[in-house]
Amino acid sequence: QVQLVESGGALVKPGGSLRLSCAVSGFTFSDHYMSWIRQAPGKGLEWVSYIGNRGSPIYYADSVKGRFTISRDNAQNSVYLQMNSLRAEDTAVYYCARLMSSSVDYWGQGTVVTVSS
Amino acid sequence: DVVMTQSPLSLPVTLGQPASISCRSSQSLVHSNGNTFLSWFQQRPGQSPRRLIYEVSNRDSGVPDRFSGSGSGTDFTLKISRVEAEDVGIYYCMQGTHWPSLTFGGGTKVEIK
């Protein structure tokens, strides 16, 4: 069955960096766009970034552009989110999700990122 | 960016009664290929979101048939024919027509009266 497992969430100080990983199984990873979506405490869902099945195209929300970098390794069935210059407003649960036919059909369980001094 | 507006924000419902959630987009969601990429998601307390409906009215595998989606253009609706206790949670619509900026609605909280 399809599985998406995020890791890498942590407590980090403002200005710090973090790298999230998402390991997937149960489908042909290289056939699918992948994305990161976040949810701040008590708030709704926000697109962060997505990446095409072979590494392009790539999209970033304006709120993270220039600070976050998405990448993928099709040989390792993994997608990553490098987060630099973290701010308090980046505090959220970060979900890895599979894009299929202009929708999200599978979500991971999420990993918690807390930015606080 | 396309703005997705859901209403109501909160929806108290009696068990066994119907519920209806509205989602309006700031632009038509009809894609140039003729499809309309509007999806609905359910997020139960403490869980990840789960997709219920894609392309306006197609139910995902395993989704009870009490859930139905309808609409066209800029106006869409998710209906629950008879609310059950397990339906408590927050429901989100999402548009996938206008790339690169895909957008979610703000969410509607369904709770039992």
PDB file of C-alpha atoms in Angstrom:
ATOM      1  CA  GLN A   1       0.000   0.000   0.000  1.00  0.00           C
ATOM      2  CA  VAL A   2       1.022   3.606  -0.480  1.00  0.00           C
ATOM      3  CA  GLN A   3       3.041   5.018   2.403  1.00  0.00           C
ATOM      4  CA  LEU A   4       4.619   8.423   2.925  1.00  0.00           C
ATOM      5  CA  VAL A   5       6.758   8.797   6.040  1.00  0.00           C
ATOM      6  CA  GLU A   6       8.113  12.199   7.016  1.00  0.00           C
ATOM      7  CA  SER A   7      11.019  12.807   9.355  1.00  0.00           C
ATOM      8  CA  GLY A   8      13.307  15.605  10.406  1.00  0.00           C
ATOM      9  CA  GLY A   9      10.963  17.846  12.335  1.00  0.00           C
ATOM     10  CA  ALA A  10      12.429  19.486  15.437  1.00  0.00           C
ATOM     11  CA  LEU A  11      12.600  22.535  17.662  1.00  0.00           C
ATOM     12  CA  VAL A  12      14.904  25.108  16.076  1.00  0.00           C
ATOM     13  CA  LYS A  13      15.825  28.712  16.867  1.00  0.00           C
ATOM     14  CA  PRO A  14      14.818  31.587  14.599  1.00  0.00           C
ATOM     15  CA  GLY A  15      17.307  31.912  11.775  1.00  0.00           C
ATOM     16  CA  GLY A  16      18.186  28.245  11.969  1.00  0.00           C
ATOM     17  CA  SER A  17      17.940  25.485   9.384  1.00  0.00           C
ATOM     18  CA  LEU A  18      16.254  22.124   9.137  1.00  0.00           C
ATOM     19  CA  ARG A  19      15.964  19.423   6.500  1.00  0.00           C
ATOM     20  CA  LEU A  20      12.780  17.398   6.229  1.00  0.00           C
ATOM     21  CA  SER A  21      12.688  14.037   4.496  1.00  0.00           C
ATOM     22  CA  CYS A  22       9.839  11.972   3.136  1.00  0.00           C
ATOM     23  CA  ALA A  23      10.360   8.304   2.299  1.00  0.00           C
ATOM     24  CA  VAL A  24       7.714   6.766   0.110  1.00  0.00           C
ATOM     25  CA  SER A  25       6.753   3.222  -0.827  1.00  0.00           C
ATOM     26  CA  GLY A  26       3.948   1.340  -2.519  1.00  0.00           C
ATOM     27  CA  PHE A  27       3.996   3.162  -5.847  1.00  0.00           C
ATOM     28  CA  THR A  28       6.336   4.156  -8.674  1.00  0.00           C
ATOM     29  CA  PHE A  29       7.814   7.296  -7.131  1.00  0.00           C
ATOM     30  CA  SER A  30       9.353   8.599 -10.346  1.00  0.00           C
ATOM     31  CA  ASP A  31       5.907   8.810 -11.979  1.00  0.00           C
ATOM     32  CA  HIS A  32       4.529  11.388  -9.559  1.00  0.00           C
ATOM     33  CA  TYR A  33       4.783  15.008  -8.587  1.00  0.00           C
ATOM     34  CA  MET A  34       5.371  15.400  -4.865  1.00  0.00           C
ATOM     35  CA  SER A  35       4.592  18.256  -2.523  1.00  0.00           C
ATOM     36  CA  TRP A  36       4.993  19.690   0.938  1.00  0.00           C
ATOM     37  CA  ILE A  37       1.956  21.216   2.614  1.00  0.00           C
ATOM     38  CA  ARG A  38       1.955  22.726   6.081  1.00  0.00           C
ATOM     39  CA  GLN A  39      -0.547  23.487   8.798  1.00  0.00           C
ATOM     40  CA  ALA A  40       0.216  26.030  11.493  1.00  0.00           C
ATOM     41  CA  PRO A  41      -1.274  25.336  14.940  1.00  0.00           C
ATOM     42  CA  GLY A  42      -5.043  25.778  14.773  1.00  0.00           C
ATOM     43  CA  LYS A  43      -4.898  26.976  11.176  1.00  0.00           C
ATOM     44  CA  GLY A  44      -5.743  25.670   7.723  1.00  0.00           C
ATOM     45  CA  LEU A  45      -3.682  24.004   5.019  1.00  0.00           C
ATOM     46  CA  GLU A  46      -1.026  25.928   3.088  1.00  0.00           C
ATOM     47  CA  TRP A  47       0.918  24.786   0.029  1.00  0.00           C
ATOM     48  CA  VAL A  48       4.643  25.133   0.617  1.00  0.00           C
ATOM     49  CA  SER A  49       6.235  23.586  -2.447  1.00  0.00           C
ATOM     50  CA  TYR A  50       5.947  20.929  -5.107  1.00  0.00           C
ATOM     51  CA  ILE A  51       8.341  19.242  -7.507  1.00  0.00           C
ATOM     52  CA  GLY A  52       7.790  17.482 -10.811  1.00  0.00           C
ATOM     53  CA  ASN A  53       8.398  13.802 -11.207  1.00  0.00           C
ATOM     54  CA  ARG A  54      11.868  14.285 -12.725  1.00  0.00           C
ATOM     55  CA  GLY A  55      12.853  17.283 -10.653  1.00  0.00           C
ATOM     56  CA  SER A  56      10.976  19.996 -12.483  1.00  0.00           C
ATOM     57  CA  PRO A  57       8.906  22.052 -12.485  1.00  0.00           C
ATOM     58  CA  ILE A  58       9.335  23.395  -8.978  1.00  0.00           C
ATOM     59  CA  TYR A  59       6.988  25.766  -7.187  1.00  0.00           C
ATOM     60  CA  TYR A  60       7.325  27.654  -3.905  1.00  0.00           C
ATOM     61  CA  ALA A  61       4.763  29.636  -1.991  1.00  0.00           C
ATOM     62  CA  ASP A  62       5.722  33.307  -1.726  1.00  0.00           C
ATOM     63  CA  SER A  63       6.016  32.878   2.048  1.00  0.00           C
ATOM     64  CA  VAL A  64       8.994  30.495   1.682  1.00  0.00           C
ATOM     65  CA  LYS A  65      10.539  31.527  -1.644  1.00  0.00           C
ATOM     66  CA  GLY A  66      14.284  32.096  -1.329  1.00  0.00           C
ATOM     67  CA  ARG A  67      14.461  30.284   2.019  1.00  0.00           C
ATOM     68  CA  PHE A  68      13.212  26.754   1.296  1.00  0.00           C
ATOM     69  CA  THR A  69      14.469  24.290  -1.325  1.00  0.00           C
ATOM     70  CA  ILE A  70      12.633  21.175  -2.443  1.00  0.00           C
ATOM     71  CA  SER A  71      14.474  18.253  -4.015  1.00  0.00           C
ATOM     72  CA  ARG A  72      13.973  14.582  -4.704  1.00  0.00           C
ATOM     73  CA  ASP A  73      15.995  11.428  -5.192  1.00  0.00           C
ATOM     74  CA  ASN A  74      14.136   8.992  -7.407  1.00  0.00           C
ATOM     75  CA  ALA A  75      16.667   6.263  -6.700  1.00  0.00           C
ATOM     76  CA  GLN A  76      15.975   6.588  -2.967  1.00  0.00           C
ATOM     77  CA  ASN A  77      12.203   7.128  -3.345  1.00  0.00           C
ATOM     78  CA  SER A  78      12.508  10.257  -1.246  1.00  0.00           C
ATOM     79  CA  VAL A  79      11.625  13.925  -1.357  1.00  0.00           C
ATOM     80  CA  TYR A  80      13.259  16.586   0.792  1.00  0.00           C
ATOM     81  CA  LEU A  81      12.630  20.102   2.030  1.00  0.00           C
ATOM     82  CA  GLN A  82      15.654  22.164   3.057  1.00  0.00           C
ATOM     83  CA  MET A  83      14.445  25.019   5.248  1.00  0.00           C
ATOM     84  CA  ASN A  84      16.798  27.937   5.962  1.00  0.00           C
ATOM     85  CA  SER A  85      16.362  31.258   7.761  1.00  0.00           C
ATOM     86  CA  LEU A  86      13.477  29.812   9.736  1.00  0.00           C
ATOM     87  CA  ARG A  87      10.963  32.177  11.317  1.00  0.00           C
ATOM     88  CA  ALA A  88       8.402  31.768  14.075  1.00  0.00           C
ATOM     89  CA  GLU A  89       5.671  31.789  11.424  1.00  0.00           C
ATOM     90  CA  ASP A  90       7.159  28.623   9.870  1.00  0.00           C
ATOM     91  CA  THR A  91       6.021  26.692  12.956  1.00  0.00           C
ATOM     92  CA  ALA A  92       3.667  24.017  11.651  1.00  0.00           C
ATOM     93  CA  VAL A  93       3.032  20.376  10.932  1.00  0.00           C
ATOM     94  CA  TYR A  94       4.632  19.668   7.563  1.00  0.00           C
ATOM     95  CA  TYR A  95       2.945  17.041   5.420  1.00  0.00           C
ATOM     96  CA  CYS A  96       4.465  15.221   2.502  1.00  0.00           C
ATOM     97  CA  ALA A  97       1.819  14.544  -0.136  1.00  0.00           C
ATOM     98  CA  ARG A  98       1.498  12.908  -3.529  1.00  0.00           C
ATOM     99  CA  LEU A  99       0.041  14.898  -6.383  1.00  0.00           C
ATOM    100  CA  MET A 100      -2.107  13.063  -8.873  1.00  0.00           C
ATOM    101  CA  SER A 101      -4.294  14.594 -11.603  1.00  0.00           C
ATOM    102  CA  SER A 102      -4.167  18.081 -10.080  1.00  0.00           C
ATOM    103  CA  SER A 103      -5.148  16.868  -6.636  1.00  0.00           C
ATOM    104  CA  VAL A 104      -3.553  15.345  -3.552  1.00  0.00           C
ATOM    105  CA  ASP A 105      -4.419  11.691  -3.227  1.00  0.00           C
ATOM    106  CA  TYR A 106      -2.096  10.568  -0.432  1.00  0.00           C
ATOM    107  CA  TRP A 107      -0.743  12.325   2.659  1.00  0.00           C
ATOM    108  CA  GLY A 108       1.911  11.428   5.187  1.00  0.00           C
ATOM    109  CA  GLN A 109       1.354  11.571   8.939  1.00  0.00           C
ATOM    110  CA  GLY A 110       3.224  14.866   9.224  1.00  0.00           C
ATOM    111  CA  THR A 111       6.331  16.066  11.051  1.00  0.00           C
ATOM    112  CA  VAL A 112       6.336  18.941  13.539  1.00  0.00           C
ATOM    113  CA  VAL A 113       8.576  21.947  13.078  1.00  0.00           C
ATOM    114  CA  THR A 114       8.738  24.447  15.923  1.00  0.00           C
ATOM    115  CA  VAL A 115      10.690  27.671  15.517  1.00  0.00           C
ATOM    116  CA  SER A 116      11.252  29.327  18.863  1.00  0.00           C
ATOM    117  CA  SER A 117      14.034  30.806  20.935  1.00  0.00           C
TER     118      SER A 117
ATOM    119  CA  ASP B   1      -3.853  33.430  -7.095  1.00  0.00           C
ATOM    120  CA  VAL B   2      -7.292  31.839  -7.012  1.00  0.00           C
ATOM    121  CA  VAL B   3      -9.008  32.438  -3.684  1.00  0.00           C
ATOM    122  CA  MET B   4     -11.164  29.635  -2.305  1.00  0.00           C
ATOM    123  CA  THR B   5     -13.868  30.750   0.131  1.00  0.00           C
ATOM    124  CA  GLN B   6     -15.713  28.194   2.254  1.00  0.00           C
ATOM    125  CA  SER B   7     -18.880  28.664   4.245  1.00  0.00           C
ATOM    126  CA  PRO B   8     -19.907  28.285   6.913  1.00  0.00           C
ATOM    127  CA  LEU B   9     -16.827  28.362   9.133  1.00  0.00           C
ATOM    128  CA  SER B  10     -18.560  26.155  11.671  1.00  0.00           C
ATOM    129  CA  LEU B  11     -21.413  23.722  11.121  1.00  0.00           C
ATOM    130  CA  PRO B  12     -23.155  22.159  14.130  1.00  0.00           C
ATOM    131  CA  VAL B  13     -25.234  19.201  12.954  1.00  0.00           C
ATOM    132  CA  THR B  14     -27.573  16.734  14.639  1.00  0.00           C
ATOM    133  CA  LEU B  15     -26.638  13.077  14.179  1.00  0.00           C
ATOM    134  CA  GLY B  16     -28.539  11.589  11.266  1.00  0.00           C
ATOM    135  CA  GLN B  17     -29.284  14.960   9.732  1.00  0.00           C
ATOM    136  CA  PRO B  18     -27.825  16.296   6.450  1.00  0.00           C
ATOM    137  CA  ALA B  19     -25.007  18.794   6.200  1.00  0.00           C
ATOM    138  CA  SER B  20     -23.881  21.010   3.359  1.00  0.00           C
ATOM    139  CA  ILE B  21     -20.616  22.943   2.882  1.00  0.00           C
ATOM    140  CA  SER B  22     -20.098  25.579   0.227  1.00  0.00           C
ATOM    141  CA  CYS B  23     -16.873  26.410  -1.584  1.00  0.00           C
ATOM    142  CA  ARG B  24     -16.575  29.342  -3.971  1.00  0.00           C
ATOM    143  CA  SER B  25     -13.585  30.167  -6.162  1.00  0.00           C
ATOM    144  CA  SER B  26     -12.544  33.627  -7.340  1.00  0.00           C
ATOM    145  CA  GLN B  27     -12.123  32.302 -10.884  1.00  0.00           C
ATOM    146  CA  SER B  28     -13.761  29.531 -12.849  1.00  0.00           C
ATOM    147  CA  LEU B  29     -12.191  26.145 -12.140  1.00  0.00           C
ATOM    148  CA  VAL B  30     -12.911  24.758 -15.596  1.00  0.00           C
ATOM    149  CA  HIS B  31      -9.555  23.783 -17.067  1.00  0.00           C
ATOM    150  CA  SER B  32      -8.731  24.279 -20.727  1.00  0.00           C
ATOM    151  CA  ASN B  33      -9.000  20.487 -21.107  1.00  0.00           C
ATOM    152  CA  GLY B  34     -12.611  20.623 -19.952  1.00  0.00           C
ATOM    153  CA  ASN B  35     -12.041  19.059 -16.521  1.00  0.00           C
ATOM    154  CA  THR B  36     -12.764  20.835 -13.257  1.00  0.00           C
ATOM    155  CA  PHE B  37     -10.128  20.148 -10.628  1.00  0.00           C
ATOM    156  CA  LEU B  38     -11.963  20.713  -7.359  1.00  0.00           C
ATOM    157  CA  SER B  39     -11.297  18.313  -4.493  1.00  0.00           C
ATOM    158  CA  TRP B  40     -12.636  17.909  -0.963  1.00  0.00           C
ATOM    159  CA  PHE B  41     -10.655  16.712   2.050  1.00  0.00           C
ATOM    160  CA  GLN B  42     -11.624  15.619   5.532  1.00  0.00           C
ATOM    161  CA  GLN B  43      -9.338  16.117   8.511  1.00  0.00           C
ATOM    162  CA  ARG B  44     -10.462  14.321  11.637  1.00  0.00           C
ATOM    163  CA  PRO B  45      -9.090  15.584  14.972  1.00  0.00           C
ATOM    164  CA  GLY B  46      -5.418  14.680  15.341  1.00  0.00           C
ATOM    165  CA  GLN B  47      -5.188  13.094  11.900  1.00  0.00           C
ATOM    166  CA  SER B  48      -3.752  13.932   8.503  1.00  0.00           C
ATOM    167  CA  PRO B  49      -6.158  15.126   5.834  1.00  0.00           C
ATOM    168  CA  ARG B  50      -7.803  12.499   3.671  1.00  0.00           C
ATOM    169  CA  ARG B  51      -9.282  13.087   0.257  1.00  0.00           C
ATOM    170  CA  LEU B  52     -12.982  12.383  -0.130  1.00  0.00           C
ATOM    171  CA  ILE B  53     -13.864  13.782  -3.556  1.00  0.00           C
ATOM    172  CA  TYR B  54     -11.892  14.707  -6.673  1.00  0.00           C
ATOM    173  CA  GLU B  55     -12.900  16.477  -9.888  1.00  0.00           C
ATOM    174  CA  VAL B  56     -16.025  17.866  -8.222  1.00  0.00           C
ATOM    175  CA  SER B  57     -18.018  14.694  -7.755  1.00  0.00           C
ATOM    176  CA  ASN B  58     -15.852  11.544  -7.858  1.00  0.00           C
ATOM    177  CA  ARG B  59     -15.695   9.733  -4.545  1.00  0.00           C
ATOM    178  CA  ASP B  60     -12.423   8.160  -3.504  1.00  0.00           C
ATOM    179  CA  SER B  61     -12.256   4.447  -2.790  1.00  0.00           C
ATOM    180  CA  GLY B  62     -13.591   3.611   0.657  1.00  0.00           C
ATOM    181  CA  VAL B  63     -15.463   6.892   1.096  1.00  0.00           C
ATOM    182  CA  PRO B  64     -19.034   6.265   2.276  1.00  0.00           C
ATOM    183  CA  ASP B  65     -21.713   7.120  -0.247  1.00  0.00           C
ATOM    184  CA  ARG B  66     -23.316   9.553   2.196  1.00  0.00           C
ATOM    185  CA  PHE B  67     -20.650  11.996   0.946  1.00  0.00           C
ATOM    186  CA  SER B  68     -21.328  13.670  -2.385  1.00  0.00           C
ATOM    187  CA  GLY B  69     -19.858  16.567  -4.297  1.00  0.00           C
ATOM    188  CA  SER B  70     -21.484  18.815  -6.853  1.00  0.00           C
ATOM    189  CA  GLY B  71     -21.129  22.168  -8.562  1.00  0.00           C
ATOM    190  CA  SER B  72     -19.573  23.846 -11.543  1.00  0.00           C
ATOM    191  CA  GLY B  73     -17.629  26.943 -12.561  1.00  0.00           C
ATOM    192  CA  THR B  74     -17.046  28.807  -9.323  1.00  0.00           C
ATOM    193  CA  ASP B  75     -19.632  27.281  -6.952  1.00  0.00           C
ATOM    194  CA  PHE B  76     -19.223  23.883  -5.339  1.00  0.00           C
ATOM    195  CA  THR B  77     -20.881  21.924  -2.543  1.00  0.00           C
ATOM    196  CA  LEU B  78     -20.005  18.976  -0.351  1.00  0.00           C
ATOM    197  CA  LYS B  79     -23.009  17.210   1.118  1.00  0.00           C
ATOM    198  CA  ILE B  80     -23.259  14.641   3.861  1.00  0.00           C
ATOM    199  CA  SER B  81     -26.653  12.981   3.586  1.00  0.00           C
ATOM    200  CA  ARG B  82     -26.816  11.750   7.205  1.00  0.00           C
ATOM    201  CA  VAL B  83     -24.085  12.880   9.554  1.00  0.00           C
ATOM    202  CA  GLU B  84     -22.446  10.225  11.707  1.00  0.00           C
ATOM    203  CA  ALA B  85     -20.184  10.740  14.730  1.00  0.00           C
ATOM    204  CA  GLU B  86     -17.093   9.794  12.720  1.00  0.00           C
ATOM    205  CA  ASP B  87     -17.737  12.713  10.342  1.00  0.00           C
ATOM    206  CA  VAL B  88     -16.632  15.260  12.955  1.00  0.00           C
ATOM    207  CA  GLY B  89     -13.664  17.243  11.702  1.00  0.00           C
ATOM    208  CA  ILE B  90     -12.595  20.007   9.380  1.00  0.00           C
ATOM    209  CA  TYR B  91     -13.390  19.903   5.684  1.00  0.00           C
ATOM    210  CA  TYR B  92     -11.312  21.671   3.040  1.00  0.00           C
ATOM    211  CA  CYS B  93     -11.839  22.295  -0.642  1.00  0.00           C
ATOM    212  CA  MET B  94      -8.877  22.652  -2.976  1.00  0.00           C
ATOM    213  CA  GLN B  95      -8.474  23.852  -6.530  1.00  0.00           C
ATOM    214  CA  GLY B  96      -5.984  22.172  -8.867  1.00  0.00           C
ATOM    215  CA  THR B  97      -6.956  23.946 -12.075  1.00  0.00           C
ATOM    216  CA  HIS B  98      -4.824  27.063 -11.887  1.00  0.00           C
ATOM    217  CA  TRP B  99      -1.165  26.108 -11.681  1.00  0.00           C
ATOM    218  CA  PRO B 100       1.383  26.846 -10.378  1.00  0.00           C
ATOM    219  CA  SER B 101      -0.428  28.221  -7.330  1.00  0.00           C
ATOM    220  CA  LEU B 102      -2.741  25.505  -6.022  1.00  0.00           C
ATOM    221  CA  THR B 103      -4.989  26.722  -3.227  1.00  0.00           C
ATOM    222  CA  PHE B 104      -7.074  25.419  -0.339  1.00  0.00           C
ATOM    223  CA  GLY B 105     -10.189  26.879   1.181  1.00  0.00           C
ATOM    224  CA  GLY B 106     -10.046  28.034   4.777  1.00  0.00           C
ATOM    225  CA  GLY B 107     -11.905  25.019   6.136  1.00  0.00           C
ATOM    226  CA  THR B 108     -15.303  24.246   7.651  1.00  0.00           C
ATOM    227  CA  LYS B 109     -15.542  22.643  11.071  1.00  0.00           C
ATOM    228  CA  VAL B 110     -18.291  20.052  11.382  1.00  0.00           C
ATOM    229  CA  GLU B 111     -19.362  19.237  14.916  1.00  0.00           C
ATOM    230  CA  ILE B 112     -22.243  17.394  16.537  1.00  0.00           C
ATOM    231  CA  LYS B 113     -24.903  19.455  18.287  1.00  0.00           C
TER     232      LYS B 113
END
